[in-house]
Tab-separated table of C-alpha atoms in Angstrom:
chain	number	residue	atom	x	y	z
Z	37	UNK	CA	130.457	-1.601	-28.981
Z	38	UNK	CA	129.020	1.919	-28.733
Z	39	UNK	CA	125.230	2.064	-29.082
Z	40	UNK	CA	123.569	4.494	-31.456
Z	41	UNK	CA	122.195	6.567	-28.549
Z	42	UNK	CA	125.606	6.881	-26.877
Z	43	UNK	CA	127.206	7.707	-30.220
Z	44	UNK	CA	124.715	10.517	-30.855
Z	45	UNK	CA	125.184	11.738	-27.296
Z	46	UNK	CA	128.950	11.899	-27.780
Z	47	UNK	CA	128.551	13.933	-30.961
Z	48	UNK	CA	126.321	16.426	-29.117
Z	49	UNK	CA	128.857	16.679	-26.272
Z	50	UNK	CA	131.757	17.404	-28.623
Z	51	UNK	CA	129.723	19.969	-30.567
Z	52	UNK	CA	128.634	21.759	-27.432
Z	53	UNK	CA	132.074	21.798	-25.775
Z	54	UNK	CA	133.753	23.328	-28.808
Z	55	UNK	CA	130.934	25.788	-29.471
Z	56	UNK	CA	131.135	26.858	-25.831
Z	57	UNK	CA	134.931	27.212	-26.107
Z	58	UNK	CA	134.610	29.388	-29.209
Z	59	UNK	CA	131.931	31.741	-27.899
Z	60	UNK	CA	133.646	32.202	-24.538
Z	61	UNK	CA	136.940	32.968	-26.309
Z	62	UNK	CA	135.114	35.400	-28.583
Z	63	UNK	CA	133.709	37.213	-25.545
Z	64	UNK	CA	137.003	37.047	-23.658
Z	65	UNK	CA	138.885	38.383	-26.626
Z	66	UNK	CA	136.498	41.342	-26.877
Z	67	UNK	CA	137.245	42.428	-23.300
Z	68	UNK	CA	140.921	41.480	-23.286
Z	69	UNK	CA	140.862	38.380	-21.089
Z	70	UNK	CA	143.691	35.889	-21.408
Z	71	UNK	CA	142.783	32.241	-21.963
Z	72	UNK	CA	144.700	31.285	-18.797
Z	73	UNK	CA	142.503	33.458	-16.566
Z	74	UNK	CA	141.438	31.094	-13.771
Z	75	UNK	CA	137.765	32.011	-13.246
Z	76	UNK	CA	137.270	32.173	-17.004
Z	77	UNK	CA	138.531	28.589	-17.408
Z	78	UNK	CA	136.469	27.324	-14.480
Z	79	UNK	CA	133.348	28.894	-15.988
Z	80	UNK	CA	133.964	27.017	-19.241
Z	81	UNK	CA	134.501	23.731	-17.403
Z	82	UNK	CA	131.368	24.189	-15.273
Z	83	UNK	CA	129.179	24.800	-18.329
Z	84	UNK	CA	130.561	21.747	-20.136
Z	85	UNK	CA	130.089	19.531	-17.079
Z	86	UNK	CA	126.511	20.745	-16.687
Z	87	UNK	CA	125.771	19.880	-20.307
Z	88	UNK	CA	127.343	16.439	-19.853
Z	89	UNK	CA	125.177	15.823	-16.779
Z	90	UNK	CA	122.111	16.623	-18.873
Z	91	UNK	CA	123.403	14.218	-21.526
Z	92	UNK	CA	123.922	11.572	-18.849
Z	93	UNK	CA	120.230	11.761	-17.948
Z	94	UNK	CA	119.269	11.753	-21.605
Z	95	UNK	CA	121.512	8.759	-22.381
Z	96	UNK	CA	120.410	6.642	-19.451
Z	97	UNK	CA	122.409	7.910	-16.500
Z	98	UNK	CA	126.027	7.749	-17.676
Z	99	UNK	CA	128.492	9.391	-20.040
Z	100	UNK	CA	132.152	8.517	-20.468
Z	101	UNK	CA	134.700	11.041	-19.199
Z	102	UNK	CA	132.357	13.628	-17.710
Z	103	UNK	CA	133.471	17.120	-18.745
Z	104	UNK	CA	135.994	15.738	-21.253
Z	105	UNK	CA	134.116	14.643	-24.355
Z	106	UNK	CA	137.313	14.763	-26.420
Z	107	UNK	CA	138.795	11.915	-24.344
Z	108	UNK	CA	135.679	9.831	-24.894
Z	109	UNK	CA	135.764	10.551	-28.628
Z	110	UNK	CA	139.348	9.362	-28.984
Z	111	UNK	CA	138.634	6.148	-27.103
Z	112	UNK	CA	135.458	5.414	-29.063
Z	113	UNK	CA	135.587	3.382	-32.304
Z	114	UNK	CA	135.249	5.124	-35.645
Z	115	UNK	CA	136.739	8.139	-37.376
Z	116	UNK	CA	136.214	11.764	-36.432
Z	117	UNK	CA	135.723	14.910	-38.425
Z	118	UNK	CA	137.593	17.974	-37.238
Z	119	UNK	CA	135.626	21.000	-36.154
Z	120	UNK	CA	136.424	23.618	-38.840
Z	121	UNK	CA	137.277	26.204	-36.180
Z	122	UNK	CA	139.736	23.851	-34.479
Z	123	UNK	CA	141.400	22.048	-37.352
Z	124	UNK	CA	144.975	21.020	-36.817
Z	125	UNK	CA	145.659	18.849	-39.867
Z	126	UNK	CA	143.739	19.601	-43.055
Z	127	UNK	CA	144.099	20.211	-46.791
Z	128	UNK	CA	141.515	21.434	-49.290
Z	129	UNK	CA	142.913	21.076	-52.811
Z	130	UNK	CA	140.021	23.005	-54.367
Z	131	UNK	CA	141.119	26.128	-52.482
Z	132	UNK	CA	144.769	25.142	-52.018
Z	133	UNK	CA	144.266	25.787	-48.312
Z	134	UNK	CA	146.390	23.951	-45.759
Z	135	UNK	CA	146.253	23.664	-41.964
Z	136	UNK	CA	149.244	22.182	-40.151
Z	137	UNK	CA	150.529	22.273	-36.616
Z	138	UNK	CA	153.880	23.371	-35.224
Z	139	UNK	CA	155.033	20.968	-32.507
Z	140	UNK	CA	157.956	21.216	-30.120
Z	141	UNK	CA	159.452	17.735	-29.622
Z	142	UNK	CA	161.596	17.121	-26.535
Z	143	UNK	CA	164.153	14.379	-27.158
Z	144	UNK	CA	166.975	12.498	-25.437
Z	145	UNK	CA	169.631	10.813	-27.573
Z	146	UNK	CA	170.495	7.468	-26.005
Z	147	UNK	CA	172.415	4.573	-27.549
Z	148	UNK	CA	172.147	6.100	-31.006
Z	149	UNK	CA	168.382	6.687	-31.007
Z	150	UNK	CA	166.227	9.717	-30.258
Z	151	UNK	CA	163.588	9.081	-27.597
Z	152	UNK	CA	160.532	11.324	-27.659
Z	153	UNK	CA	159.862	12.618	-24.145
Z	154	UNK	CA	157.042	15.019	-24.888
Z	155	UNK	CA	155.144	16.682	-27.721
Z	156	UNK	CA	154.398	20.361	-27.006
Z	157	UNK	CA	151.668	22.243	-28.832
Z	158	UNK	CA	152.963	25.693	-27.918
Z	159	UNK	CA	156.424	25.943	-29.435
Z	160	UNK	CA	158.967	27.682	-27.177
Z	161	UNK	CA	160.033	30.458	-29.547
Z	162	UNK	CA	161.958	32.326	-26.847
Z	163	UNK	CA	164.243	35.320	-27.394
Z	164	UNK	CA	167.137	33.285	-25.958
Z	165	UNK	CA	166.573	30.612	-28.571
Z	166	UNK	CA	166.425	33.169	-31.384
Z	167	UNK	CA	169.816	34.509	-30.274
Z	168	UNK	CA	171.406	31.187	-31.292
Z	169	UNK	CA	170.892	31.972	-34.980
Z	170	UNK	CA	172.640	34.860	-36.717
Z	171	UNK	CA	170.600	34.306	-39.901
Z	172	UNK	CA	168.480	37.200	-41.173
Z	173	UNK	CA	165.356	35.231	-40.275
Z	174	UNK	CA	164.552	32.632	-37.652
Z	175	UNK	CA	164.957	29.153	-39.197
Z	176	UNK	CA	161.312	28.348	-38.506
Z	177	UNK	CA	160.310	31.292	-40.711
Z	178	UNK	CA	162.733	30.335	-43.482
Z	179	UNK	CA	161.570	26.715	-43.573
Z	180	UNK	CA	157.857	27.583	-43.520
Z	181	UNK	CA	158.369	30.040	-46.393
Z	182	UNK	CA	160.127	27.270	-48.350
Z	183	UNK	CA	157.109	24.989	-47.856
Z	184	UNK	CA	154.756	27.804	-48.892
Z	185	UNK	CA	156.645	28.495	-52.114
Z	186	UNK	CA	156.847	24.803	-53.009
Z	187	UNK	CA	153.065	24.394	-52.855
Z	188	UNK	CA	152.019	27.770	-54.222
Z	189	UNK	CA	150.790	29.389	-50.989
Z	190	UNK	CA	150.718	33.162	-51.152
Z	191	UNK	CA	150.417	33.755	-47.431
Z	192	UNK	CA	151.156	32.061	-44.102
Z	193	UNK	CA	148.847	32.686	-41.170
Z	194	UNK	CA	150.691	32.005	-37.882
Z	195	UNK	CA	148.101	31.247	-35.210
Z	196	UNK	CA	149.408	31.585	-31.633
Z	197	UNK	CA	148.289	32.973	-28.269
Z	198	UNK	CA	150.435	36.085	-28.765
Z	199	UNK	CA	153.612	37.259	-30.512
Z	200	UNK	CA	156.546	39.290	-29.208
Z	201	UNK	CA	157.477	42.624	-30.778
Z	202	UNK	CA	160.721	41.071	-32.056
Z	203	UNK	CA	158.880	38.455	-34.082
Z	204	UNK	CA	156.315	40.911	-35.405
Z	205	UNK	CA	159.124	42.995	-36.862
Z	206	UNK	CA	160.804	39.888	-38.272
Z	207	UNK	CA	157.583	38.747	-39.951
Z	208	UNK	CA	157.233	42.138	-41.626
Z	209	UNK	CA	160.817	41.994	-42.937
Z	210	UNK	CA	160.391	38.411	-44.132
Z	211	UNK	CA	157.220	39.349	-46.007
Z	212	UNK	CA	159.075	42.065	-47.903
Z	213	UNK	CA	162.085	39.825	-48.631
Z	214	UNK	CA	160.295	36.649	-49.725
Z	215	UNK	CA	157.060	37.883	-51.353
Z	216	UNK	CA	155.156	35.437	-49.143
Z	217	UNK	CA	152.853	37.359	-46.828
Z	218	UNK	CA	153.297	36.328	-43.186
Z	219	UNK	CA	150.256	37.139	-41.068
Z	220	UNK	CA	150.638	36.849	-37.275
Z	221	UNK	CA	147.329	36.021	-35.622
Z	222	UNK	CA	146.596	36.176	-31.902
Z	223	UNK	CA	144.186	33.715	-30.304
Z	224	UNK	CA	143.795	36.116	-27.374
Z	225	UNK	CA	144.581	39.625	-28.544
Z	226	UNK	CA	144.769	41.120	-25.069
Z	227	UNK	CA	147.530	43.579	-26.029
Z	228	UNK	CA	145.580	45.070	-28.953
Z	229	UNK	CA	148.690	45.064	-31.099
Z	230	UNK	CA	147.892	46.575	-34.511
Z	231	UNK	CA	150.360	44.251	-36.265
Z	232	UNK	CA	148.419	41.106	-35.356
Z	233	UNK	CA	144.965	40.052	-36.415
Z	234	UNK	CA	142.484	38.870	-33.822
Z	235	UNK	CA	141.672	35.198	-34.392
Z	236	UNK	CA	140.078	33.358	-31.447
Z	237	UNK	CA	139.765	30.319	-33.746
Z	238	UNK	CA	140.380	29.432	-37.373
Z	239	UNK	CA	137.833	30.689	-39.916
Z	240	UNK	CA	135.302	28.087	-41.011
Z	241	UNK	CA	136.019	29.100	-44.623
Z	242	UNK	CA	139.778	28.882	-45.193
Z	243	UNK	CA	141.295	31.528	-47.435
Z	244	UNK	CA	142.566	30.248	-50.811
Z	245	UNK	CA	146.296	29.770	-51.403
Z	246	UNK	CA	146.897	30.069	-47.683
Z	247	UNK	CA	148.877	27.965	-45.220
Z	248	UNK	CA	147.627	28.123	-41.622
Z	249	UNK	CA	150.229	27.171	-39.034
Z	250	UNK	CA	148.705	26.433	-35.641
Z	251	UNK	CA	151.259	27.151	-32.900
Z	252	UNK	CA	148.953	26.850	-29.908
Z	253	UNK	CA	146.546	24.483	-28.183
Z	254	UNK	CA	143.549	26.298	-29.604
Z	255	UNK	CA	140.907	24.070	-28.068
Z	256	UNK	CA	140.201	21.127	-25.820
Z	257	UNK	CA	139.442	19.193	-28.997
Z	258	UNK	CA	140.110	15.615	-30.094
Z	259	UNK	CA	142.780	16.479	-32.694
Z	260	UNK	CA	144.939	18.530	-30.309
Z	261	UNK	CA	144.470	16.039	-27.480
Z	262	UNK	CA	145.522	13.260	-29.853
Z	263	UNK	CA	148.780	15.062	-30.649
Z	264	UNK	CA	149.585	16.352	-27.182
Z	265	UNK	CA	148.187	14.083	-24.451
Z	266	UNK	CA	151.123	11.956	-23.297
Z	267	UNK	CA	149.181	8.698	-23.103
Z	268	UNK	CA	147.562	9.005	-26.527
Z	269	UNK	CA	150.768	10.228	-28.192
Z	270	UNK	CA	152.845	7.404	-26.706
Z	271	UNK	CA	150.279	4.861	-27.918
Z	272	UNK	CA	149.987	5.931	-31.549
Z	273	UNK	CA	153.730	6.483	-31.860
Z	274	UNK	CA	154.482	3.067	-30.364
Z	275	UNK	CA	151.916	1.394	-32.632
Z	276	UNK	CA	153.384	3.131	-35.660
Z	277	UNK	CA	156.918	2.020	-34.892
Z	278	UNK	CA	155.713	-1.574	-34.486
Z	279	UNK	CA	153.921	-1.407	-37.843
Z	280	UNK	CA	157.179	-0.344	-39.495
Z	281	UNK	CA	158.525	-3.759	-38.612
Z	282	UNK	CA	162.276	-4.164	-38.975
Z	283	UNK	CA	162.835	-0.921	-40.876
Z	284	UNK	CA	165.755	1.075	-39.427
Z	285	UNK	CA	164.663	4.019	-37.310
Z	286	UNK	CA	166.376	6.856	-35.476
Z	287	UNK	CA	163.180	7.696	-33.596
Z	288	UNK	CA	162.078	5.741	-30.551
Z	289	UNK	CA	159.336	5.984	-27.961
Z	290	UNK	CA	159.733	5.693	-24.207
Z	291	UNK	CA	157.803	2.621	-22.940
Z	292	UNK	CA	154.692	3.953	-21.217
Z	293	UNK	CA	152.423	2.251	-18.689
Z	294	UNK	CA	149.288	3.057	-16.721
Z	295	UNK	CA	150.611	1.577	-13.467
Z	296	UNK	CA	153.923	1.919	-11.605
Z	297	UNK	CA	156.763	-0.424	-12.540
Z	298	UNK	CA	160.447	-0.747	-11.781
Z	299	UNK	CA	162.909	-1.049	-14.631
Z	300	UNK	CA	166.314	-2.677	-14.882
Z	301	UNK	CA	167.807	0.303	-16.666
Z	302	UNK	CA	169.439	2.666	-16.260
Z	303	UNK	CA	172.018	0.828	-14.145
Z	304	UNK	CA	174.143	3.963	-13.685
Z	305	UNK	CA	173.523	5.093	-10.056
Z	306	UNK	CA	173.379	8.748	-11.138
Z	307	UNK	CA	169.986	8.285	-12.772
Z	308	UNK	CA	166.432	7.814	-11.442
Z	309	UNK	CA	164.744	4.521	-12.352
Z	310	UNK	CA	161.171	5.777	-12.599
Z	311	UNK	CA	159.454	8.786	-14.180
Z	312	UNK	CA	155.843	9.713	-13.401
Z	313	UNK	CA	153.971	12.316	-15.473
Z	314	UNK	CA	150.531	13.857	-15.461
Z	315	UNK	CA	149.406	12.803	-18.931
Z	316	UNK	CA	147.580	16.019	-19.865
Z	317	UNK	CA	150.212	18.468	-18.598
Z	318	UNK	CA	152.929	20.074	-20.719
Z	319	UNK	CA	156.030	22.282	-20.655
Z	320	UNK	CA	157.828	19.766	-18.385
Z	321	UNK	CA	155.427	20.535	-15.572
Z	322	UNK	CA	154.000	17.804	-13.341
Z	323	UNK	CA	156.955	15.476	-13.865
Z	324	UNK	CA	158.168	13.380	-10.929
Z	325	UNK	CA	161.319	11.250	-10.798
Z	326	UNK	CA	162.882	8.930	-8.266
Z	327	UNK	CA	165.088	5.918	-7.647
Z	328	UNK	CA	163.339	3.063	-5.870
Z	329	UNK	CA	164.097	-0.452	-4.726
Z	330	UNK	CA	160.594	-1.915	-4.641
Z	331	UNK	CA	157.079	-1.326	-5.923
Z	332	UNK	CA	155.834	-1.001	-2.356
Z	333	UNK	CA	158.208	1.887	-1.867
Z	334	UNK	CA	156.917	3.493	-5.062
Z	335	UNK	CA	153.290	3.202	-3.943
Z	336	UNK	CA	154.117	4.599	-0.518
Z	337	UNK	CA	156.000	7.569	-1.969
Z	338	UNK	CA	153.174	8.328	-4.405
Z	339	UNK	CA	150.369	7.716	-1.935
Z	340	UNK	CA	148.832	5.045	-4.138
Z	341	UNK	CA	146.454	2.356	-2.938
Z	342	UNK	CA	146.510	-1.233	-4.163
Z	343	UNK	CA	143.872	-0.130	-6.686
Z	344	UNK	CA	146.023	2.606	-8.198
Z	345	UNK	CA	144.723	6.157	-8.389
Z	346	UNK	CA	146.393	9.511	-8.964
Z	347	UNK	CA	149.747	10.190	-7.199
Z	348	UNK	CA	149.261	12.448	-4.207
Z	349	UNK	CA	151.783	14.963	-5.613
Z	350	UNK	CA	149.385	15.678	-8.490
Z	351	UNK	CA	146.488	16.277	-6.076
Z	352	UNK	CA	148.175	18.913	-3.899
Z	353	UNK	CA	146.405	21.822	-5.600
Z	354	UNK	CA	142.843	22.139	-4.367
Z	355	UNK	CA	141.266	22.219	-7.847
Z	356	UNK	CA	143.200	19.088	-8.840
Z	357	UNK	CA	141.957	17.316	-5.716
Z	358	UNK	CA	138.311	18.021	-6.553
Z	359	UNK	CA	138.720	17.232	-10.246
Z	360	UNK	CA	140.131	13.832	-9.301
Z	361	UNK	CA	137.340	13.226	-6.781
Z	362	UNK	CA	134.452	14.383	-8.951
Z	363	UNK	CA	135.663	13.264	-12.385
Z	364	UNK	CA	137.648	10.028	-12.110
Z	365	UNK	CA	139.864	9.556	-15.132
Z	366	UNK	CA	140.025	13.244	-16.085
Z	367	UNK	CA	143.509	13.348	-14.566
Z	368	UNK	CA	145.690	10.337	-15.314
Z	369	UNK	CA	149.300	9.473	-14.577
Z	370	UNK	CA	151.704	7.552	-16.780
Z	371	UNK	CA	154.790	5.639	-15.682
Z	372	UNK	CA	157.987	5.360	-17.712
Z	373	UNK	CA	161.597	4.262	-17.390
Z	374	UNK	CA	164.145	7.057	-17.263
Z	375	UNK	CA	165.978	7.531	-20.557
Z	376	UNK	CA	169.335	9.197	-19.752
Z	377	UNK	CA	170.198	12.454	-21.518
Z	378	UNK	CA	173.556	13.324	-22.997
Z	379	UNK	CA	176.006	15.011	-20.631
Z	380	UNK	CA	177.813	18.309	-21.301
Z	381	UNK	CA	180.486	19.115	-18.685
Z	382	UNK	CA	178.464	17.168	-16.091
Z	383	UNK	CA	175.239	18.976	-16.988
Z	384	UNK	CA	172.392	17.031	-18.644
Z	385	UNK	CA	171.305	18.108	-22.131
Z	386	UNK	CA	167.926	17.661	-23.774
Z	387	UNK	CA	167.197	18.397	-27.429
Z	388	UNK	CA	164.248	20.382	-28.715
Z	389	UNK	CA	163.096	20.184	-32.319
Z	390	UNK	CA	160.415	22.384	-33.838
Z	391	UNK	CA	158.466	20.349	-36.416
Z	392	UNK	CA	155.696	21.296	-38.837
Z	393	UNK	CA	153.347	18.468	-39.789
Z	394	UNK	CA	150.469	18.631	-42.274
Z	395	UNK	CA	148.677	16.410	-44.830
Z	396	UNK	CA	150.924	17.451	-47.724
Z	397	UNK	CA	154.224	18.547	-46.157
Z	398	UNK	CA	156.322	17.907	-43.067
Z	399	UNK	CA	159.420	19.886	-42.143
Z	400	UNK	CA	162.062	20.166	-39.440
Z	401	UNK	CA	161.989	23.903	-38.742
Z	402	UNK	CA	164.834	24.161	-36.223
Z	403	UNK	CA	166.641	22.203	-33.527
Z	404	UNK	CA	168.734	23.150	-30.520
Z	405	UNK	CA	170.037	21.769	-27.249
Z	406	UNK	CA	168.917	22.730	-23.766
Z	407	UNK	CA	171.661	22.304	-21.172
Z	408	UNK	CA	170.458	21.974	-17.594
Z	409	UNK	CA	171.390	24.489	-14.912
Z	410	UNK	CA	172.194	22.011	-12.127
Z	411	UNK	CA	175.200	19.691	-11.950
Z	412	UNK	CA	174.463	15.983	-11.905
Z	413	UNK	CA	175.018	14.254	-8.544
Z	414	UNK	CA	177.339	11.279	-8.297
Z	415	UNK	CA	174.406	9.162	-7.166
Z	416	UNK	CA	170.644	9.680	-7.328
Z	417	UNK	CA	169.272	9.698	-3.781
Z	418	UNK	CA	167.606	6.371	-3.073
Z	419	UNK	CA	164.111	6.423	-1.703
Z	420	UNK	CA	163.685	10.154	-2.253
Z	421	UNK	CA	161.067	11.225	-4.725
Z	422	UNK	CA	162.458	13.920	-6.997
Z	423	UNK	CA	160.234	16.685	-8.360
Z	424	UNK	CA	162.434	19.675	-9.135
Z	425	UNK	CA	165.827	18.172	-9.844
Z	426	UNK	CA	168.788	18.267	-12.280
Z	427	UNK	CA	167.106	15.683	-14.512
Z	428	UNK	CA	164.083	17.874	-15.310
Z	429	UNK	CA	165.829	20.208	-17.732
Z	430	UNK	CA	164.438	23.678	-18.324
Z	431	UNK	CA	165.294	27.302	-19.121
Z	432	UNK	CA	165.904	28.925	-16.718
Z	433	UNK	CA	168.110	27.823	-14.940
Z	434	UNK	CA	169.620	26.105	-17.991
Z	435	UNK	CA	170.572	27.619	-21.340
Z	436	UNK	CA	170.211	26.942	-25.065
Z	437	UNK	CA	173.062	25.769	-27.310
Z	438	UNK	CA	173.515	25.121	-31.020
Z	439	UNK	CA	173.866	21.528	-32.137
Z	440	UNK	CA	176.568	20.257	-34.475
Z	441	UNK	CA	175.716	19.775	-38.140
Z	442	UNK	CA	175.730	15.952	-37.957
Z	443	UNK	CA	173.150	16.024	-35.138
Z	444	UNK	CA	170.992	18.512	-37.038
Z	445	UNK	CA	171.054	16.183	-40.064
Z	446	UNK	CA	170.029	13.235	-37.891
Z	447	UNK	CA	167.181	15.249	-36.412
Z	448	UNK	CA	165.951	16.045	-39.914
Z	449	UNK	CA	165.600	12.279	-40.429
Z	450	UNK	CA	163.794	12.015	-37.084
Z	451	UNK	CA	161.403	14.761	-38.186
Z	452	UNK	CA	160.583	12.863	-41.381
Z	453	UNK	CA	159.945	9.669	-39.434
Z	454	UNK	CA	157.769	11.471	-36.920
Z	455	UNK	CA	155.777	13.169	-39.663
Z	456	UNK	CA	155.169	9.868	-41.459
Z	457	UNK	CA	154.055	8.127	-38.264
Z	458	UNK	CA	151.811	11.042	-37.301
Z	459	UNK	CA	150.233	11.046	-40.778
Z	460	UNK	CA	149.364	7.351	-40.534
Z	461	UNK	CA	147.911	7.710	-37.054
Z	462	UNK	CA	145.919	10.874	-37.764
Z	463	UNK	CA	144.421	9.537	-40.992
Z	464	UNK	CA	143.236	6.416	-39.170
Z	465	UNK	CA	141.271	8.486	-36.662
Z	466	UNK	CA	140.396	11.765	-38.418
Z	467	UNK	CA	139.258	13.071	-41.754
Z	468	UNK	CA	141.918	15.432	-43.079
Z	469	UNK	CA	140.191	16.958	-46.110
Z	470	UNK	CA	136.775	17.642	-47.656
Z	471	UNK	CA	134.593	14.689	-48.628
Z	472	UNK	CA	135.577	13.299	-51.992
Z	473	UNK	CA	139.313	13.918	-51.538
Z	474	UNK	CA	140.135	10.341	-50.665
Z	475	UNK	CA	138.906	10.476	-47.059
Z	476	UNK	CA	135.766	8.788	-45.780
Z	477	UNK	CA	133.231	10.754	-43.811
Z	478	UNK	CA	133.836	10.840	-40.073
Z	479	UNK	CA	131.396	9.928	-37.340
Z	480	UNK	CA	131.149	13.375	-35.777
Z	481	UNK	CA	129.472	15.951	-37.977
Z	482	UNK	CA	129.905	19.679	-37.338
Z	483	UNK	CA	127.731	22.427	-38.760
Z	484	UNK	CA	129.114	25.616	-37.165
Z	485	UNK	CA	127.555	28.929	-37.987
Z	486	UNK	CA	129.678	31.412	-39.856
């Protein structure tokens, strides 16, 4: 049970971390720095850690998850309010203002079910993907406009790190054709493009009759960590599927564990029998695969002690090594069985679905296949740990393909299931609207300045 002092300390840590994030992004945006700039990120982390150390002294010598208050918040009991600047799931009926998030779901279809491999906060709206569709507008634009019209939104604000010239032109054409204003916003407007508005974070006062679509990990905040972090996402999705009981479902979750295991399936010798992921990483990075005969062999290959720890492959970069040494638990690994993909001419194929989820509307925006660029071997090498391999599908070297209509229809059902499960999980942990709209007050209270 969390004491009152530790609870208050956690609230201060979350407030400070997100205020620090906002003001650094505001300054970085003014001088054209990208969020990914290394020294810039390290400066943010150092300030947050320093504040947490002060809180540790104030709270009696210890705080959970030093430098990562959002992890501690998600693990603590009680509901959370969302920082207005970093909302991801919100509806204010008095202003008819909606905030939803665009997620990229990576899926394998296996034995008639769709297994969620990863939930990506930054949707991969690549030019190669756009070339699949000969429609006047990208399907994700068409579907979002349909949601906007259904609920009386006059404009859609698309909040992303940056937008390509191709999409900026398409947004302008769509605005003229649909009478719904599409406003591209850049979280880091380093290109000074006049067609985008500068928006380091969402406004604390949402515009009326407006739908905000967050297409980026805007902050190291609880709501985005909840949706994206592999361990948290696997847990709430698994819990939700269990709560559904015996109801039929096309969506499934890959069993996820905190320690290495060996699994009976897949029996096919072409496939690995263990997948290891860095839980906080995305875009199919930091994914390890292998085929092993014993747990001892797994531990040896990963450099794990009898007490666990982080696989040595995830500590090769010097900053990762020191993060793991100084902040135990900040970097965590998860262990999963390998769920085989479908095979296209002896190449593996993953599916990607772009989904919009929000308190009042969920929608499948588009779906496509990603065919790998390396032929599958006849047998997965035994005892060899696989990092870059045919099973980790990406573009390049692979390519995008359209899916057949029946598969697209099935994925629409999967999107509805995912949206329903996400809604249940989010509402259990977060407030998703102003007080008095059917949601109880959360435990973390934010009072940001305008």
